[in-house]
Amino acid sequence: MMLNPNEAGAFWNLLGFAEKHTKGDYTLKLKDGSILECKYFTSAESENCLDLDDPNYEEYWIVCFKDKHSDYIHEVNYHNMPLEVWCDGEKIELEDKNGKKTC
């Protein structure tokens, strides 16, 4: 598994946590203030759809969550990390005070 340097920290910890807790009930508090009640759906490598020779091309990981009340799939990557992540009613601390991995 390759790591995009921009993914270090909270996103990488979310990916690791979600892959270990695939059956949990998740609540994501998004930056726009909305709350998403969801289940883990999948994680995969993705890219930003630019040509490979474009200097802004990048590959990165995504974690997808399926809304519990609809068919909506929410894709999380390091660009759009939720403000808070809860699993089975417990807040997940994705970074410790020293910035170390928590999972």
Coordinates of N, CA and C in Angstrom, one line a residue:
M1 N 0.8 -1.2 0.0 CA 0.0 0.0 0.0 C 0.9 1.2 0.0
M2 N 0.8 2.0 -1.0 CA 1.6 3.3 -1.1 C 0.9 4.4 -0.4
L3 N 1.6 5.2 0.2 CA 1.1 6.4 1.0 C 1.5 7.7 0.2
N4 N 0.5 8.4 -0.1 CA 0.7 9.8 -0.6 C 1.1 10.6 0.6
P5 N 2.2 11.4 0.6 CA 2.7 12.1 1.8 C 1.6 13.0 2.4
N6 N 0.7 13.5 1.6 CA -0.4 14.3 2.1 C -1.4 13.6 2.9
E7 N -1.4 12.2 2.9 CA -2.4 11.4 3.6 C -1.9 11.1 5.0
A8 N -0.7 11.4 5.4 CA -0.2 11.1 6.7 C -1.0 11.7 7.8
G9 N -1.1 11.1 8.9 CA -1.9 11.6 10.0 C -3.3 11.1 10.0
A10 N -4.2 12.1 10.2 CA -5.6 11.8 10.4 C -6.2 10.9 9.4
F11 N -6.0 11.2 8.1 CA -6.6 10.4 7.1 C -6.1 9.0 7.1
W12 N -4.8 8.8 7.2 CA -4.2 7.4 7.2 C -4.8 6.7 8.3
N13 N -4.9 7.3 9.5 CA -5.5 6.6 10.7 C -7.0 6.3 10.5
L14 N -7.7 7.1 9.8 CA -9.1 6.8 9.5 C -9.2 5.6 8.6
L15 N -8.4 5.6 7.6 CA -8.4 4.4 6.7 C -8.1 3.1 7.4
G16 N -7.0 3.2 8.2 CA -6.7 2.0 9.0 C -7.8 1.6 10.0
F17 N -8.4 2.5 10.6 CA -9.4 2.2 11.6 C -10.6 1.6 10.9
A18 N -11.1 2.3 9.8 CA -12.3 1.8 9.1 C -12.1 0.4 8.5
E19 N -10.9 0.1 8.0 CA -10.6 -1.2 7.5 C -10.6 -2.3 8.6
K20 N -10.4 -1.9 9.8 CA -10.5 -2.8 11.0 C -11.9 -2.9 11.6
H21 N -12.7 -1.9 11.3 CA -14.0 -1.8 11.9 C -15.1 -1.7 10.8
T22 N -15.2 -2.7 9.9 CA -16.0 -2.6 8.8 C -17.5 -2.8 9.1
K23 N -17.8 -3.3 10.3 CA -19.2 -3.6 10.6 C -19.8 -2.5 11.5
G24 N -19.0 -1.5 11.9 CA -19.5 -0.5 12.8 C -20.5 0.5 12.2
D25 N -21.3 1.2 13.0 CA -22.1 2.3 12.6 C -21.3 3.6 12.8
Y26 N -21.2 4.3 11.7 CA -20.4 5.5 11.7 C -21.2 6.8 11.6
T27 N -20.8 7.8 12.3 CA -21.3 9.1 12.2 C -20.2 10.1 11.8
L28 N -20.4 10.8 10.7 CA -19.4 11.7 10.2 C -19.9 13.1 10.3
K29 N -19.2 14.0 11.0 CA -19.5 15.4 11.0 C -18.7 16.1 9.9
L30 N -19.4 16.6 8.9 CA -18.7 17.1 7.7 C -18.4 18.6 7.9
K31 N -17.5 19.1 7.1 CA -17.1 20.5 7.3 C -18.2 21.5 7.0
D32 N -19.2 21.1 6.2 CA -20.3 22.0 5.9 C -21.4 21.9 7.0
G33 N -21.1 21.2 8.1 CA -22.0 21.1 9.2 C -23.0 20.0 9.2
S34 N -23.1 19.3 8.0 CA -24.0 18.2 7.9 C -23.4 16.9 8.7
I35 N -24.4 16.1 9.1 CA -24.0 14.9 9.8 C -24.5 13.7 8.9
L36 N -23.6 12.7 8.7 CA -23.9 11.6 7.9 C -23.9 10.3 8.8
E37 N -25.0 9.6 8.9 CA -25.0 8.3 9.6 C -24.8 7.3 8.5
C38 N -23.8 6.4 8.7 CA -23.4 5.6 7.6 C -22.8 4.3 8.1
K39 N -22.5 3.4 7.1 CA -21.7 2.2 7.3 C -20.5 2.2 6.4
Y40 N -19.4 1.6 6.8 CA -18.3 1.4 5.9 C -18.7 0.7 4.7
F41 N -18.3 1.1 3.5 CA -18.6 0.5 2.3 C -17.4 -0.1 1.6
T42 N -16.3 0.6 1.4 CA -15.1 0.1 0.8 C -14.0 1.1 0.9
S43 N -12.8 0.7 0.7 CA -11.7 1.6 0.5 C -10.9 1.2 -0.7
A44 N -10.3 2.2 -1.4 CA -9.6 1.8 -2.6 C -8.6 3.0 -3.0
E45 N -7.7 2.7 -3.9 CA -6.8 3.7 -4.4 C -7.6 4.5 -5.5
S46 N -7.4 5.7 -5.6 CA -8.0 6.6 -6.6 C -7.0 7.6 -7.1
E47 N -7.5 8.4 -8.0 CA -6.6 9.5 -8.6 C -7.5 10.6 -9.0
N48 N -6.9 11.7 -9.3 CA -7.7 13.0 -9.6 C -8.0 13.2 -11.0
C49 N -8.0 12.2 -11.8 CA -8.5 12.2 -13.2 C -7.7 13.1 -14.2
L50 N -6.5 13.5 -13.8 CA -5.7 14.3 -14.7 C -4.8 13.4 -15.4
D51 N -4.2 13.9 -16.5 CA -3.3 13.1 -17.3 C -2.0 12.7 -16.5
L52 N -1.5 11.6 -16.7 CA -0.3 11.1 -15.9 C 0.8 12.1 -16.0
D53 N 1.0 12.8 -17.1 CA 2.1 13.7 -17.3 C 1.8 15.1 -16.8
D54 N 0.6 15.3 -16.2 CA 0.2 16.6 -15.6 C 0.9 16.8 -14.3
P55 N 1.6 17.9 -14.0 CA 2.3 18.0 -12.8 C 1.4 18.0 -11.5
N56 N 0.1 18.2 -11.7 CA -0.8 18.1 -10.6 C -1.5 16.8 -10.4
Y57 N -1.1 15.8 -11.2 CA -1.7 14.5 -11.1 C -1.3 13.9 -9.8
E58 N -2.2 13.2 -9.1 CA -1.8 12.5 -7.9 C -2.7 11.3 -7.7
E59 N -2.2 10.3 -7.0 CA -2.9 9.2 -6.5 C -3.1 9.3 -5.0
Y60 N -4.2 8.8 -4.6 CA -4.5 8.8 -3.1 C -5.5 7.8 -2.8
W61 N -5.7 7.5 -1.5 CA -6.7 6.5 -1.0 C -8.0 7.2 -0.7
I62 N -9.1 6.4 -0.8 CA -10.4 6.9 -0.5 C -11.0 5.8 0.5
V63 N -11.9 6.3 1.3 CA -12.7 5.5 2.2 C -14.1 5.9 1.8
C64 N -15.0 4.9 1.5 CA -16.3 5.2 1.1 C -17.3 4.7 2.2
F65 N -18.2 5.5 2.5 CA -19.3 5.2 3.5 C -20.6 5.3 2.8
K66 N -21.5 4.3 3.1 CA -22.9 4.3 2.6 C -23.8 4.9 3.6
D67 N -24.6 5.9 3.2 CA -25.6 6.5 4.1 C -26.6 5.4 4.5
K68 N -26.9 5.4 5.8 CA -27.8 4.4 6.3 C -29.3 4.6 5.9
H69 N -29.6 5.8 5.4 CA -31.0 6.2 5.1 C -31.2 6.3 3.6
S70 N -30.2 6.1 2.8 CA -30.4 6.2 1.3 C -29.3 5.4 0.6
D71 N -29.2 5.5 -0.7 CA -28.2 4.8 -1.4 C -26.9 5.7 -1.7
Y72 N -26.9 6.8 -1.0 CA -25.8 7.8 -1.2 C -24.5 7.2 -0.7
I73 N -23.4 7.3 -1.5 CA -22.1 6.9 -1.1 C -21.2 8.1 -0.9
H74 N -20.7 8.3 0.3 CA -19.8 9.5 0.6 C -18.4 9.0 0.5
E75 N -17.6 9.7 -0.3 CA -16.2 9.4 -0.5 C -15.4 10.3 0.4
V76 N -14.5 9.8 1.2 CA -13.6 10.5 2.1 C -12.2 10.3 1.6
N77 N -11.5 11.4 1.4 CA -10.0 11.3 1.1 C -9.4 12.4 1.9
Y78 N -8.1 12.6 1.8 CA -7.4 13.6 2.6 C -7.8 15.0 2.3
H79 N -8.4 15.2 1.1 CA -8.9 16.6 0.7 C -10.2 17.0 1.5
N80 N -11.0 16.0 1.9 CA -12.3 16.3 2.5 C -12.5 15.6 3.8
M81 N -11.5 15.5 4.7 CA -11.6 14.8 6.0 C -12.8 15.4 6.8
P82 N -13.6 14.5 7.4 CA -14.6 15.0 8.3 C -14.0 15.7 9.5
L83 N -14.8 16.6 10.1 CA -14.3 17.2 11.3 C -14.3 16.3 12.5
E84 N -15.3 15.4 12.6 CA -15.3 14.4 13.6 C -15.8 13.0 13.0
V85 N -15.3 12.0 13.6 CA -15.7 10.6 13.2 C -16.1 9.8 14.5
W86 N -17.3 9.2 14.4 CA -17.7 8.4 15.5 C -18.0 7.0 15.0
C87 N -17.7 6.0 15.8 CA -18.0 4.6 15.4 C -18.7 4.0 16.6
D88 N -19.8 3.4 16.4 CA -20.6 2.8 17.4 C -20.8 3.7 18.7
G89 N -21.0 5.0 18.4 CA -21.3 5.9 19.5 C -20.1 6.5 20.2
E90 N -18.9 6.1 19.8 CA -17.6 6.6 20.4 C -16.9 7.4 19.4
K91 N -16.4 8.6 19.9 CA -15.6 9.5 19.1 C -14.3 8.8 18.8
I92 N -13.8 8.8 17.6 CA -12.5 8.3 17.2 C -11.5 9.4 17.2
E93 N -10.5 9.3 18.0 CA -9.4 10.2 18.0 C -8.4 9.8 17.0
L94 N -8.3 10.5 15.9 CA -7.5 10.0 14.8 C -6.0 10.6 14.9
E95 N -5.8 11.5 15.7 CA -4.4 12.0 16.0 C -4.3 12.2 17.5
D96 N -3.1 11.8 18.0 CA -2.9 12.1 19.4 C -2.2 13.5 19.5
K97 N -2.0 13.9 20.7 CA -1.4 15.2 20.9 C 0.0 15.4 20.3
N98 N 0.7 14.3 20.0 CA 2.0 14.4 19.4 C 1.9 14.1 17.9
G99 N 0.7 14.0 17.4 CA 0.6 13.7 15.9 C 0.9 12.3 15.5
K100 N 1.0 11.4 16.5 CA 1.3 10.0 16.2 C 0.0 9.3 15.8
K101 N 0.2 8.2 15.1 CA -0.9 7.3 14.7 C -1.6 6.7 15.9
T102 N -2.9 6.6 15.8 CA -3.7 6.0 16.9 C -4.2 4.6 16.6
C103 N -4.0 4.1 15.4 CA -4.5 2.8 15.1 C -3.5 2.0 14.3

